[in-house]
Amino acid sequence: MALALTTVPVAFAGTASAQTIRVSYVTAADHPYGIGVRKFGEIVEAKTGGKIRVRGFPSGQIGAEVPSISAAQGGILEVAVTSTAAVSGVDKAFGVFDLPYIFASDREADAILDGPVGTEMLRRLESKGLVGLCFWEAGFHQVTNSRRAVKGLDDFRGLKIRTIQNPVMIDAVNALGSNAVPMPYTEVYTGLETKAIDGQTGTYPLIFANKIFEVQKYVTEANLFYAPVAVLMSKKFFDSLSPADQAIMRDACAEARTTEREANRALSPEALKQMRAAGLESNVLDAATTAAIKEKLKPVVDKHMKGIDPEIVATLQTELAKLGQGSAAPAK
């Protein structure tokens, strides 16, 4: 991957000719990420009169999330569309979005990410060689596995559940009595197929697009995590643009954000419907079980809250309170 990136000419190296923005993302091209990238490209190309073009690289073609972030920081990739879980490796404060049950609804997530909290989080990245253009979404994580229907807290016990290499998510899965197995997403299908792991967490569109349902028997709607997506531009590339073109980048991301979120939210129920038709058994956790899970996860939240900038936590709690949620902690 590093060789592939370093051998591609850097589009912005001191030229006033037409430029190409390469956008790296890990999902299939027909996933909402891809839809968002195409919309972003249409807007950028239209508003710059074709002076700047956008080319998407789906399915991790030029790198998984963490390497793509590093490439953007180093100025050899223009844009990385990535989970905030991966961004927490750059700034630990992004770990606040990894906390289980941090948001109760799409409405809450949109208000926080598009408001003061999200704005401040993106601003912090500029000192890390990145410009956060805006937030998109992957959505709420559900739990799939091949062993049994998860209907109660005890049903999590002993399941080998894949997570990304993220301390909050690893601790959360382990706290439920499962065994967290960190693994790159590109290896998940094979891991499930060979029974190296029993299950994984993911959104309905992601489970569907990557055909995870082919090697799983059960899916439980748990809404365990909400997954924001950060659209990150190389600061080196951003700084090479004129102020007008910089504004176009931010505006295009925001306009594409609406398209991406709408596509994701429309696809979720349709993806579940098609997966059920293919034989995947589904259930929804009841309120009592969800409350028990939140209580079980409270020590995980308390532990990881301590490592996050107190000002970010305070602002998040204030904004959630305005929306009717008393605290960022899941027990509330």
mmCIF file of C-alpha atoms in Angstrom, residues 2-3 37 55 87 94 101-102 110 241 245 264 283 328:
data_model
loop_
_atom_site.group_PDB
_atom_site.id
_atom_site.type_symbol
_atom_site.label_atom_id
_atom_site.label_comp_id
_atom_site.label_asym_id
_atom_site.label_seq_id
_atom_site.Cartn_x
_atom_site.Cartn_y
_atom_site.Cartn_z
ATOM 1 C CA ALA A 2 2.797 2.421 0.931
ATOM 2 C CA LEU A 3 4.531 1.713 -2.381
ATOM 3 C CA VAL A 37 -17.850 10.418 -2.603
ATOM 4 C CA ARG A 55 -11.536 10.065 -8.075
ATOM 5 C CA VAL A 87 -9.206 8.847 13.902
ATOM 6 C CA PHE A 94 -12.341 11.208 19.052
ATOM 7 C CA TYR A 101 -24.900 4.104 23.395
ATOM 8 C CA ILE A 102 -23.478 7.618 23.102
ATOM 9 C CA ASP A 110 -26.630 14.944 13.512
ATOM 10 C CA LEU A 241 -5.698 25.673 -2.580
ATOM 11 C CA ASP A 245 -11.376 26.474 -3.507
ATOM 12 C CA ASN A 264 -27.422 5.211 4.487
ATOM 13 C CA ASN A 283 -34.395 -9.817 16.456
ATOM 14 C CA ALA A 328 -23.092 11.210 27.617
#
